[in-house]
DNA sequence: GCCCAGGCGTCCC
DNA sequence: GGGACGCATGGG
């Protein structure tokens, strides 16, 4: 019998990590749910199926790939249990937000993909973001194919899994304004058209070395990037865990629950994680929250 | 038809 | 520096 991708399995111990909550937390827009406990993830030209299993994750790939790639993606060294000890026992709202979303982790996503997806995110709902990001991948990304995939395509009858990587800067530059508009980007098509001409992969990598403030200013100089998008890229693309994006949901939370101001000082240098808890709780619970 | 979505660029003061 | 306004598109 031939060895296929799905024959290999590697366990990644990661307590308090919930794939479903991360998928719903609005930091990544390309995960594909297989069922409630299993997702297909994508990073550059790699993909893997991940299953929620006991006190960790079961990844359908080799140990080597987990160590070289996915353990960094999940940033396994981050100790959320330790950080949660900072929680103010008198802050009942944040306590509830933590209980509600304690499976959330901040991923280390690709900076370019994070930058683009958050430029496209403005004035869009999360499902709409997913839709246009997927269209962009199919339009300009590299076609990938996993042979011997267990599912059979209902349309063509072939076995295998087809997907498209997120387009690189160079691939994005190949697109015309009309191509971009056809992906459903709306007025953001012009932002991306200009944005992909302002940058190189090397610059994005070099920016890893910058301090938070310097990096934020670099991002703010880009087309279509304001303070909210820049802060999301800091947090989700460069893993700057103190970055605290303020979108409409967080503005509601701050107004409703922290009229005297959020205690940023207390939660340094992990304000971004606590922001994510507030966002997920407020958005998921909608009007039902207490 | 309406309102809203992980906002930003531009104009104006 | 801050406030008002327009912006494309999809979903509820």
PDB file of C-alpha atoms (C1' of nucleotides) in Angstrom:
ATOM      1  CA  UNK A   1       0.000   0.000   0.000  1.00  0.00           C
ATOM      2  CA  UNK A   2       1.251   3.425  -0.876  1.00  0.00           C
ATOM      3  CA  UNK A   3       1.903   6.015   1.756  1.00  0.00           C
ATOM      4  CA  UNK A   4      -0.369   9.023   1.390  1.00  0.00           C
ATOM      5  CA  UNK A   5      -0.438  12.338   3.167  1.00  0.00           C
ATOM      6  CA  UNK A   6      -3.245  11.204   5.391  1.00  0.00           C
ATOM      7  CA  UNK A   7      -1.438   8.105   6.638  1.00  0.00           C
ATOM      8  CA  UNK A   8       0.913  10.209   8.728  1.00  0.00           C
ATOM      9  CA  UNK A   9      -0.209  11.586  12.069  1.00  0.00           C
ATOM     10  CA  UNK A  10       1.586  13.655  14.647  1.00  0.00           C
ATOM     11  CA  UNK A  11       0.302  14.759  18.012  1.00  0.00           C
ATOM     12  CA  UNK A  12       0.941  18.290  19.182  1.00  0.00           C
ATOM     13  CA  UNK A  13       0.258  18.717  22.910  1.00  0.00           C
ATOM     14  CA  UNK A  14      -1.556  22.032  23.302  1.00  0.00           C
ATOM     15  CA  UNK A  15      -3.923  22.311  26.259  1.00  0.00           C
ATOM     16  CA  UNK A  16      -6.760  24.853  26.064  1.00  0.00           C
ATOM     17  CA  UNK A  17      -6.525  25.150  22.297  1.00  0.00           C
ATOM     18  CA  UNK A  18      -9.895  25.034  20.525  1.00  0.00           C
ATOM     19  CA  UNK A  19      -9.830  24.984  16.730  1.00  0.00           C
ATOM     20  CA  UNK A  20     -13.458  26.013  16.484  1.00  0.00           C
ATOM     21  CA  UNK A  21     -12.916  29.088  18.649  1.00  0.00           C
ATOM     22  CA  UNK A  22      -9.807  30.137  16.731  1.00  0.00           C
ATOM     23  CA  UNK A  23     -11.661  29.715  13.446  1.00  0.00           C
ATOM     24  CA  UNK A  24     -14.463  31.929  14.769  1.00  0.00           C
ATOM     25  CA  UNK A  25     -12.157  34.524  16.278  1.00  0.00           C
ATOM     26  CA  UNK A  26     -11.725  36.601  13.122  1.00  0.00           C
ATOM     27  CA  UNK A  27      -7.940  36.434  12.835  1.00  0.00           C
ATOM     28  CA  UNK A  28      -7.716  33.920   9.981  1.00  0.00           C
ATOM     29  CA  UNK A  29     -10.038  33.678   7.007  1.00  0.00           C
ATOM     30  CA  UNK A  30      -8.964  30.556   5.133  1.00  0.00           C
ATOM     31  CA  UNK A  31      -9.477  27.648   7.508  1.00  0.00           C
ATOM     32  CA  UNK A  32     -11.858  25.090   6.089  1.00  0.00           C
ATOM     33  CA  UNK A  33     -14.065  23.161   8.500  1.00  0.00           C
ATOM     34  CA  UNK A  34     -14.206  19.428   7.837  1.00  0.00           C
ATOM     35  CA  UNK A  35     -16.432  18.888  10.832  1.00  0.00           C
ATOM     36  CA  UNK A  36     -16.823  20.464  14.245  1.00  0.00           C
ATOM     37  CA  UNK A  37     -13.497  19.078  15.438  1.00  0.00           C
ATOM     38  CA  UNK A  38     -11.408  19.023  12.280  1.00  0.00           C
ATOM     39  CA  UNK A  39     -10.117  21.764  10.006  1.00  0.00           C
ATOM     40  CA  UNK A  40      -7.848  22.138   7.022  1.00  0.00           C
ATOM     41  CA  UNK A  41      -5.262  24.873   7.555  1.00  0.00           C
ATOM     42  CA  UNK A  42      -3.108  26.726   5.057  1.00  0.00           C
ATOM     43  CA  UNK A  43       0.240  28.476   5.377  1.00  0.00           C
ATOM     44  CA  UNK A  44       2.038  29.700   2.268  1.00  0.00           C
ATOM     45  CA  UNK A  45       2.407  26.595   0.076  1.00  0.00           C
ATOM     46  CA  UNK A  46       1.529  24.170   2.856  1.00  0.00           C
ATOM     47  CA  UNK A  47      -1.722  22.701   4.065  1.00  0.00           C
ATOM     48  CA  UNK A  48      -2.600  20.224   6.781  1.00  0.00           C
ATOM     49  CA  UNK A  49      -5.641  18.604   8.318  1.00  0.00           C
ATOM     50  CA  UNK A  50      -5.886  19.091  12.052  1.00  0.00           C
ATOM     51  CA  UNK A  51      -8.167  17.238  14.449  1.00  0.00           C
ATOM     52  CA  UNK A  52      -9.044  18.326  17.960  1.00  0.00           C
ATOM     53  CA  UNK A  53      -7.893  15.466  20.177  1.00  0.00           C
ATOM     54  CA  UNK A  54      -7.789  15.329  23.962  1.00  0.00           C
ATOM     55  CA  UNK A  55      -5.261  17.767  25.314  1.00  0.00           C
ATOM     56  CA  UNK A  56      -3.846  18.782  21.969  1.00  0.00           C
ATOM     57  CA  UNK A  57      -4.048  18.560  18.213  1.00  0.00           C
ATOM     58  CA  UNK A  58      -3.618  15.659  15.855  1.00  0.00           C
ATOM     59  CA  UNK A  59      -2.005  16.832  12.617  1.00  0.00           C
ATOM     60  CA  UNK A  60      -2.065  14.673   9.516  1.00  0.00           C
ATOM     61  CA  UNK A  61       1.554  15.252   8.567  1.00  0.00           C
ATOM     62  CA  UNK A  62       5.042  14.194   9.632  1.00  0.00           C
ATOM     63  CA  UNK A  63       6.685  15.109  12.931  1.00  0.00           C
ATOM     64  CA  UNK A  64       9.264  17.013  10.917  1.00  0.00           C
ATOM     65  CA  UNK A  65       6.631  19.225   9.347  1.00  0.00           C
ATOM     66  CA  UNK A  66       5.037  19.902  12.718  1.00  0.00           C
ATOM     67  CA  UNK A  67       8.376  20.924  14.174  1.00  0.00           C
ATOM     68  CA  UNK A  68       9.443  22.964  11.159  1.00  0.00           C
ATOM     69  CA  UNK A  69       6.151  24.711  10.510  1.00  0.00           C
ATOM     70  CA  UNK A  70       2.983  24.160  12.472  1.00  0.00           C
ATOM     71  CA  UNK A  71       4.311  24.445  16.017  1.00  0.00           C
ATOM     72  CA  UNK A  72       5.465  27.948  15.107  1.00  0.00           C
ATOM     73  CA  UNK A  73       2.145  28.706  13.405  1.00  0.00           C
ATOM     74  CA  UNK A  74       0.333  27.845  16.641  1.00  0.00           C
ATOM     75  CA  UNK A  75       3.063  29.583  18.663  1.00  0.00           C
ATOM     76  CA  UNK A  76       3.156  26.735  21.137  1.00  0.00           C
ATOM     77  CA  UNK A  77       5.529  28.508  23.502  1.00  0.00           C
ATOM     78  CA  UNK A  78       2.814  31.022  24.440  1.00  0.00           C
ATOM     79  CA  UNK A  79       1.489  30.194  27.890  1.00  0.00           C
ATOM     80  CA  UNK A  80      -2.067  31.453  28.101  1.00  0.00           C
ATOM     81  CA  UNK A  81      -2.647  29.795  31.447  1.00  0.00           C
ATOM     82  CA  UNK A  82       0.145  31.925  32.847  1.00  0.00           C
ATOM     83  CA  UNK A  83      -1.157  35.103  31.241  1.00  0.00           C
ATOM     84  CA  UNK A  84      -4.680  34.491  32.522  1.00  0.00           C
ATOM     85  CA  UNK A  85      -3.371  34.869  36.071  1.00  0.00           C
ATOM     86  CA  UNK A  86      -3.232  38.584  35.314  1.00  0.00           C
ATOM     87  CA  UNK A  87      -7.027  38.661  35.083  1.00  0.00           C
ATOM     88  CA  UNK A  88      -8.603  41.136  37.451  1.00  0.00           C
ATOM     89  CA  UNK A  89     -10.924  39.063  39.698  1.00  0.00           C
ATOM     90  CA  UNK A  90     -13.217  42.088  39.964  1.00  0.00           C
ATOM     91  CA  UNK A  91     -13.559  42.394  36.168  1.00  0.00           C
ATOM     92  CA  UNK A  92     -16.484  40.009  35.722  1.00  0.00           C
ATOM     93  CA  UNK A  93     -16.901  40.786  32.037  1.00  0.00           C
ATOM     94  CA  UNK A  94     -13.327  39.867  31.168  1.00  0.00           C
ATOM     95  CA  UNK A  95     -13.572  36.808  33.446  1.00  0.00           C
ATOM     96  CA  UNK A  96     -16.598  35.624  31.479  1.00  0.00           C
ATOM     97  CA  UNK A  97     -14.896  36.431  28.194  1.00  0.00           C
ATOM     98  CA  UNK A  98     -11.966  34.265  29.266  1.00  0.00           C
ATOM     99  CA  UNK A  99     -14.189  31.341  30.282  1.00  0.00           C
ATOM    100  CA  UNK A 100     -16.082  31.689  27.005  1.00  0.00           C
ATOM    101  CA  UNK A 101     -13.041  31.857  24.725  1.00  0.00           C
ATOM    102  CA  UNK A 102     -10.249  30.155  26.619  1.00  0.00           C
ATOM    103  CA  UNK A 103      -9.472  27.983  23.581  1.00  0.00           C
ATOM    104  CA  UNK A 104      -8.343  30.995  21.556  1.00  0.00           C
ATOM    105  CA  UNK A 105      -4.700  31.382  20.594  1.00  0.00           C
ATOM    106  CA  UNK A 106      -3.046  34.135  18.582  1.00  0.00           C
ATOM    107  CA  UNK A 107      -1.618  32.469  15.471  1.00  0.00           C
ATOM    108  CA  UNK A 108       1.622  33.424  13.728  1.00  0.00           C
ATOM    109  CA  UNK A 109       0.306  33.955  10.240  1.00  0.00           C
ATOM    110  CA  UNK A 110       2.184  35.057   7.163  1.00  0.00           C
ATOM    111  CA  UNK A 111       2.662  38.862   7.282  1.00  0.00           C
ATOM    112  CA  UNK A 112       1.743  39.440   3.634  1.00  0.00           C
ATOM    113  CA  UNK A 113      -1.421  37.370   3.819  1.00  0.00           C
ATOM    114  CA  UNK A 114      -2.373  39.060   7.081  1.00  0.00           C
ATOM    115  CA  UNK A 115      -1.750  42.508   5.611  1.00  0.00           C
ATOM    116  CA  UNK A 116      -3.860  41.829   2.542  1.00  0.00           C
ATOM    117  CA  UNK A 117      -6.734  40.112   4.316  1.00  0.00           C
ATOM    118  CA  UNK A 118      -7.085  42.947   6.805  1.00  0.00           C
ATOM    119  CA  UNK A 119      -6.897  45.599   4.097  1.00  0.00           C
ATOM    120  CA  UNK A 120      -9.755  43.713   2.451  1.00  0.00           C
ATOM    121  CA  UNK A 121     -11.586  43.297   5.753  1.00  0.00           C
ATOM    122  CA  UNK A 122     -12.684  46.895   6.098  1.00  0.00           C
ATOM    123  CA  UNK A 123     -16.444  47.382   6.032  1.00  0.00           C
ATOM    124  CA  UNK A 124     -16.957  43.672   5.395  1.00  0.00           C
ATOM    125  CA  UNK A 125     -18.417  40.925   7.543  1.00  0.00           C
ATOM    126  CA  UNK A 126     -16.226  37.932   8.325  1.00  0.00           C
ATOM    127  CA  UNK A 127     -18.089  35.611   5.896  1.00  0.00           C
ATOM    128  CA  UNK A 128     -17.699  38.242   3.168  1.00  0.00           C
ATOM    129  CA  UNK A 129     -13.969  38.514   3.901  1.00  0.00           C
ATOM    130  CA  UNK A 130     -13.577  34.751   3.594  1.00  0.00           C
ATOM    131  CA  UNK A 131     -15.363  34.841   0.274  1.00  0.00           C
ATOM    132  CA  UNK A 132     -13.244  37.499  -1.397  1.00  0.00           C
ATOM    133  CA  UNK A 133      -9.983  36.099   0.037  1.00  0.00           C
ATOM    134  CA  UNK A 134     -10.823  32.705  -1.446  1.00  0.00           C
ATOM    135  CA  UNK A 135     -11.650  34.317  -4.794  1.00  0.00           C
ATOM    136  CA  UNK A 136      -8.296  36.089  -4.736  1.00  0.00           C
ATOM    137  CA  UNK A 137      -6.473  32.802  -4.065  1.00  0.00           C
ATOM    138  CA  UNK A 138      -8.212  31.032  -6.925  1.00  0.00           C
ATOM    139  CA  UNK A 139      -7.537  33.984  -9.219  1.00  0.00           C
ATOM    140  CA  UNK A 140      -3.837  34.498  -8.511  1.00  0.00           C
ATOM    141  CA  UNK A 141      -2.519  31.824  -6.145  1.00  0.00           C
ATOM    142  CA  UNK A 142      -0.617  28.704  -7.140  1.00  0.00           C
ATOM    143  CA  UNK A 143      -2.772  25.670  -7.794  1.00  0.00           C
ATOM    144  CA  UNK A 144      -1.864  22.816  -5.454  1.00  0.00           C
ATOM    145  CA  UNK A 145      -2.973  19.242  -5.602  1.00  0.00           C
ATOM    146  CA  UNK A 146      -2.880  16.474  -3.026  1.00  0.00           C
ATOM    147  CA  UNK A 147      -3.148  13.126  -4.818  1.00  0.00           C
ATOM    148  CA  UNK A 148      -4.741  10.079  -3.215  1.00  0.00           C
ATOM    149  CA  UNK A 149      -6.969  12.193  -1.042  1.00  0.00           C
ATOM    150  CA  UNK A 150      -9.704   9.962   0.373  1.00  0.00           C
ATOM    151  CA  UNK A 151     -12.619  12.081  -0.806  1.00  0.00           C
ATOM    152  CA  UNK A 152     -13.735  11.758  -4.376  1.00  0.00           C
ATOM    153  CA  UNK A 153     -14.770  14.873  -6.243  1.00  0.00           C
ATOM    154  CA  UNK A 154     -18.496  14.687  -6.876  1.00  0.00           C
ATOM    155  CA  UNK A 155     -18.142  16.652 -10.092  1.00  0.00           C
ATOM    156  CA  UNK A 156     -15.229  15.080 -11.904  1.00  0.00           C
ATOM    157  CA  UNK A 157     -14.876  11.780 -10.067  1.00  0.00           C
ATOM    158  CA  UNK A 158     -11.149  12.142  -9.543  1.00  0.00           C
ATOM    159  CA  UNK A 159      -9.536  11.480  -6.201  1.00  0.00           C
ATOM    160  CA  UNK A 160      -7.430  14.268  -4.812  1.00  0.00           C
ATOM    161  CA  UNK A 161      -7.694  17.607  -3.122  1.00  0.00           C
ATOM    162  CA  UNK A 162      -7.248  20.820  -5.033  1.00  0.00           C
ATOM    163  CA  UNK A 163      -6.473  24.131  -3.392  1.00  0.00           C
ATOM    164  CA  UNK A 164      -4.806  27.458  -4.139  1.00  0.00           C
ATOM    165  CA  UNK A 165      -2.076  29.110  -2.107  1.00  0.00           C
ATOM    166  CA  UNK A 166      -2.453  32.704  -1.060  1.00  0.00           C
ATOM    167  CA  UNK A 167      -0.961  34.811  -3.899  1.00  0.00           C
ATOM    168  CA  UNK A 168       2.528  36.192  -3.296  1.00  0.00           C
ATOM    169  CA  UNK A 169       3.325  39.865  -3.787  1.00  0.00           C
ATOM    170  CA  UNK A 170       4.603  39.107  -7.286  1.00  0.00           C
ATOM    171  CA  UNK A 171       1.534  37.054  -8.170  1.00  0.00           C
ATOM    172  CA  UNK A 172      -0.725  39.843  -6.924  1.00  0.00           C
ATOM    173  CA  UNK A 173       1.142  42.356  -9.093  1.00  0.00           C
ATOM    174  CA  UNK A 174       0.160  40.361 -12.162  1.00  0.00           C
ATOM    175  CA  UNK A 175      -3.510  41.163 -11.604  1.00  0.00           C
ATOM    176  CA  UNK A 176      -5.256  44.052 -13.307  1.00  0.00           C
ATOM    177  CA  UNK A 177      -7.666  46.314 -11.486  1.00  0.00           C
ATOM    178  CA  UNK A 178     -10.460  44.501 -13.292  1.00  0.00           C
ATOM    179  CA  UNK A 179      -9.145  41.116 -12.077  1.00  0.00           C
ATOM    180  CA  UNK A 180      -9.164  42.424  -8.518  1.00  0.00           C
ATOM    181  CA  UNK A 181     -12.656  43.839  -8.844  1.00  0.00           C
ATOM    182  CA  UNK A 182     -13.863  40.485 -10.155  1.00  0.00           C
ATOM    183  CA  UNK A 183     -12.806  38.972  -6.819  1.00  0.00           C
ATOM    184  CA  UNK A 184     -15.454  41.093  -5.100  1.00  0.00           C
ATOM    185  CA  UNK A 185     -13.021  43.515  -3.493  1.00  0.00           C
ATOM    186  CA  UNK A 186     -15.169  46.558  -4.227  1.00  0.00           C
ATOM    187  CA  UNK A 187     -13.391  49.866  -3.635  1.00  0.00           C
ATOM    188  CA  UNK A 188     -10.550  47.948  -1.894  1.00  0.00           C
ATOM    189  CA  UNK A 189      -9.410  46.673  -5.300  1.00  0.00           C
ATOM    190  CA  UNK A 190      -7.566  49.952  -5.823  1.00  0.00           C
ATOM    191  CA  UNK A 191      -5.938  49.679  -2.379  1.00  0.00           C
ATOM    192  CA  UNK A 192      -4.535  46.238  -3.147  1.00  0.00           C
ATOM    193  CA  UNK A 193      -3.487  47.259  -6.661  1.00  0.00           C
ATOM    194  CA  UNK A 194      -1.283  49.957  -5.139  1.00  0.00           C
ATOM    195  CA  UNK A 195      -0.302  48.071  -1.991  1.00  0.00           C
ATOM    196  CA  UNK A 196       1.314  45.154  -3.831  1.00  0.00           C
ATOM    197  CA  UNK A 197       3.523  47.636  -5.688  1.00  0.00           C
ATOM    198  CA  UNK A 198       4.802  49.313  -2.532  1.00  0.00           C
ATOM    199  CA  UNK A 199       6.486  46.266  -1.004  1.00  0.00           C
ATOM    200  CA  UNK A 200       8.873  43.355  -1.369  1.00  0.00           C
ATOM    201  CA  UNK A 201       8.983  40.073   0.559  1.00  0.00           C
ATOM    202  CA  UNK A 202      12.386  41.091   1.896  1.00  0.00           C
ATOM    203  CA  UNK A 203      11.036  44.311   3.387  1.00  0.00           C
ATOM    204  CA  UNK A 204       8.237  42.452   5.111  1.00  0.00           C
ATOM    205  CA  UNK A 205      10.763  40.009   6.568  1.00  0.00           C
ATOM    206  CA  UNK A 206      13.154  42.751   7.621  1.00  0.00           C
ATOM    207  CA  UNK A 207      10.345  44.500   9.466  1.00  0.00           C
ATOM    208  CA  UNK A 208      10.327  41.603  11.929  1.00  0.00           C
ATOM    209  CA  UNK A 209      13.354  43.266  13.535  1.00  0.00           C
ATOM    210  CA  UNK A 210      11.588  46.579  14.175  1.00  0.00           C
ATOM    211  CA  UNK A 211      10.111  47.735  17.454  1.00  0.00           C
ATOM    212  CA  UNK A 212       6.316  47.816  17.628  1.00  0.00           C
ATOM    213  CA  UNK A 213       6.026  51.575  17.054  1.00  0.00           C
ATOM    214  CA  UNK A 214       8.415  51.585  14.095  1.00  0.00           C
ATOM    215  CA  UNK A 215       6.663  48.622  12.541  1.00  0.00           C
ATOM    216  CA  UNK A 216       3.277  50.279  12.997  1.00  0.00           C
ATOM    217  CA  UNK A 217       4.536  53.415  11.231  1.00  0.00           C
ATOM    218  CA  UNK A 218       5.880  51.336   8.317  1.00  0.00           C
ATOM    219  CA  UNK A 219       2.492  49.668   7.968  1.00  0.00           C
ATOM    220  CA  UNK A 220       0.624  52.989   8.241  1.00  0.00           C
ATOM    221  CA  UNK A 221       2.584  54.310   5.249  1.00  0.00           C
ATOM    222  CA  UNK A 222       0.969  51.673   3.021  1.00  0.00           C
ATOM    223  CA  UNK A 223      -2.099  52.213   0.867  1.00  0.00           C
ATOM    224  CA  UNK A 224      -5.335  51.177   2.498  1.00  0.00           C
ATOM    225  CA  UNK A 225      -3.709  50.699   5.902  1.00  0.00           C
ATOM    226  CA  UNK A 226      -5.037  52.808   8.766  1.00  0.00           C
ATOM    227  CA  UNK A 227      -4.588  52.372  12.491  1.00  0.00           C
ATOM    228  CA  UNK A 228      -7.019  49.469  12.856  1.00  0.00           C
ATOM    229  CA  UNK A 229      -5.558  47.402  10.006  1.00  0.00           C
ATOM    230  CA  UNK A 230      -1.986  48.187  11.070  1.00  0.00           C
ATOM    231  CA  UNK A 231      -2.746  46.997  14.598  1.00  0.00           C
ATOM    232  CA  UNK A 232      -4.309  43.759  13.330  1.00  0.00           C
ATOM    233  CA  UNK A 233      -1.214  43.086  11.213  1.00  0.00           C
ATOM    234  CA  UNK A 234       0.996  43.736  14.228  1.00  0.00           C
ATOM    235  CA  UNK A 235      -0.982  41.256  16.302  1.00  0.00           C
ATOM    236  CA  UNK A 236      -1.850  38.509  13.818  1.00  0.00           C
ATOM    237  CA  UNK A 237       0.988  38.812  11.301  1.00  0.00           C
ATOM    238  CA  UNK A 238       3.947  39.823  13.460  1.00  0.00           C
ATOM    239  CA  UNK A 239       2.812  38.340  16.755  1.00  0.00           C
ATOM    240  CA  UNK A 240       3.133  41.652  18.610  1.00  0.00           C
ATOM    241  CA  UNK A 241       0.943  40.543  21.464  1.00  0.00           C
ATOM    242  CA  UNK A 242       0.469  43.955  23.007  1.00  0.00           C
ATOM    243  CA  UNK A 243      -1.241  45.368  19.890  1.00  0.00           C
ATOM    244  CA  UNK A 244      -4.894  46.149  20.666  1.00  0.00           C
ATOM    245  CA  UNK A 245      -7.047  46.574  17.532  1.00  0.00           C
ATOM    246  CA  UNK A 246     -10.155  48.706  18.073  1.00  0.00           C
ATOM    247  CA  UNK A 247     -12.902  47.785  15.634  1.00  0.00           C
ATOM    248  CA  UNK A 248     -16.624  48.424  15.971  1.00  0.00           C
ATOM    249  CA  UNK A 249     -17.105  45.480  18.356  1.00  0.00           C
ATOM    250  CA  UNK A 250     -14.273  46.530  20.667  1.00  0.00           C
ATOM    251  CA  UNK A 251     -15.526  50.111  20.593  1.00  0.00           C
ATOM    252  CA  UNK A 252     -18.864  48.827  21.850  1.00  0.00           C
ATOM    253  CA  UNK A 253     -17.167  46.850  24.625  1.00  0.00           C
ATOM    254  CA  UNK A 254     -15.065  49.826  25.680  1.00  0.00           C
ATOM    255  CA  UNK A 255     -18.103  52.081  25.728  1.00  0.00           C
ATOM    256  CA  UNK A 256     -20.361  49.616  27.542  1.00  0.00           C
ATOM    257  CA  UNK A 257     -17.944  47.996  29.971  1.00  0.00           C
ATOM    258  CA  UNK A 258     -14.929  50.275  30.324  1.00  0.00           C
ATOM    259  CA  UNK A 259     -16.261  53.848  30.346  1.00  0.00           C
ATOM    260  CA  UNK A 260     -13.304  54.790  32.563  1.00  0.00           C
ATOM    261  CA  UNK A 261     -10.867  53.223  30.079  1.00  0.00           C
ATOM    262  CA  UNK A 262      -9.463  49.730  29.599  1.00  0.00           C
ATOM    263  CA  UNK A 263      -6.645  48.873  32.044  1.00  0.00           C
ATOM    264  CA  UNK A 264      -3.930  48.538  29.400  1.00  0.00           C
ATOM    265  CA  UNK A 265      -1.162  48.856  31.950  1.00  0.00           C
ATOM    266  CA  UNK A 266      -2.347  45.822  33.889  1.00  0.00           C
ATOM    267  CA  UNK A 267      -2.398  43.559  30.826  1.00  0.00           C
ATOM    268  CA  UNK A 268       0.963  44.493  29.316  1.00  0.00           C
ATOM    269  CA  UNK A 269       2.565  43.037  27.318  1.00  0.00           C
ATOM    270  CA  UNK A 270      -0.384  40.883  26.236  1.00  0.00           C
ATOM    271  CA  UNK A 271      -3.160  43.413  25.651  1.00  0.00           C
ATOM    272  CA  UNK A 272      -3.769  41.908  22.206  1.00  0.00           C
ATOM    273  CA  UNK A 273      -4.702  38.547  23.664  1.00  0.00           C
ATOM    274  CA  UNK A 274      -7.186  40.112  26.056  1.00  0.00           C
ATOM    275  CA  UNK A 275      -8.554  42.201  23.191  1.00  0.00           C
ATOM    276  CA  UNK A 276      -9.190  38.994  21.284  1.00  0.00           C
ATOM    277  CA  UNK A 277     -11.109  37.542  24.228  1.00  0.00           C
ATOM    278  CA  UNK A 278     -13.295  40.667  24.381  1.00  0.00           C
ATOM    279  CA  UNK A 279     -13.888  40.652  20.607  1.00  0.00           C
ATOM    280  CA  UNK A 280     -14.821  36.975  20.470  1.00  0.00           C
ATOM    281  CA  UNK A 281     -17.130  37.141  23.464  1.00  0.00           C
ATOM    282  CA  UNK A 282     -18.903  40.333  22.463  1.00  0.00           C
ATOM    283  CA  UNK A 283     -19.310  39.344  18.824  1.00  0.00           C
ATOM    284  CA  UNK A 284     -20.301  35.719  19.406  1.00  0.00           C
ATOM    285  CA  UNK A 285     -22.694  36.436  22.225  1.00  0.00           C
ATOM    286  CA  UNK A 286     -24.208  39.443  20.419  1.00  0.00           C
ATOM    287  CA  UNK A 287     -27.162  40.767  22.343  1.00  0.00           C
ATOM    288  CA  UNK A 288     -27.219  37.851  24.770  1.00  0.00           C
ATOM    289  CA  UNK A 289     -24.048  38.830  26.565  1.00  0.00           C
ATOM    290  CA  UNK A 290     -24.219  39.960  30.151  1.00  0.00           C
TER     291      UNK A 290
ATOM    292  C1'  DG B   1     -36.099  48.352   0.400  1.00  0.00           C
ATOM    293  C1'  DC B   2     -33.230  48.855   4.934  1.00  0.00           C
ATOM    294  C1'  DC B   3     -28.952  48.370   8.003  1.00  0.00           C
ATOM    295  C1'  DC B   4     -24.463  46.621   9.007  1.00  0.00           C
ATOM    296  C1'  DA B   5     -19.811  44.667   8.414  1.00  0.00           C
ATOM    297  C1'  DG B   6     -12.500  43.404  12.276  1.00  0.00           C
ATOM    298  C1'  DG B   7     -12.195  51.344   8.188  1.00  0.00           C
ATOM    299  C1'  DC B   8      -9.776  54.232   5.183  1.00  0.00           C
ATOM    300  C1'  DG B   9      -8.828  58.360   2.179  1.00  0.00           C
ATOM    301  C1'  DT B  10     -10.086  62.901   1.503  1.00  0.00           C
ATOM    302  C1'  DC B  11     -11.707  67.276   2.558  1.00  0.00           C
ATOM    303  C1'  DC B  12     -12.299  70.793   5.825  1.00  0.00           C
ATOM    304  C1'  DC B  13     -11.665  73.171  10.046  1.00  0.00           C
TER     305       DC B  13
ATOM    306  C1'  DG C   1      -5.609  66.699  15.654  1.00  0.00           C
ATOM    307  C1'  DG C   2     -10.282  65.599  14.872  1.00  0.00           C
ATOM    308  C1'  DG C   3     -15.101  65.330  12.544  1.00  0.00           C
ATOM    309  C1'  DA C   4     -18.056  64.503   8.345  1.00  0.00           C
ATOM    310  C1'  DC C   5     -18.554  62.036   4.248  1.00  0.00           C
ATOM    311  C1'  DG C   6     -18.264  58.651   0.392  1.00  0.00           C
ATOM    312  C1'  DC C   7     -17.053  54.272  -0.648  1.00  0.00           C
ATOM    313  C1'  DA C   8     -18.538  48.578  -3.256  1.00  0.00           C
ATOM    314  C1'  DT C   9     -20.470  44.468  -1.921  1.00  0.00           C
ATOM    315  C1'  DG C  10     -22.860  40.645   0.459  1.00  0.00           C
ATOM    316  C1'  DG C  11     -25.817  38.983   4.208  1.00  0.00           C
ATOM    317  C1'  DG C  12     -29.607  39.351   7.485  1.00  0.00           C
TER     318       DG C  12
END
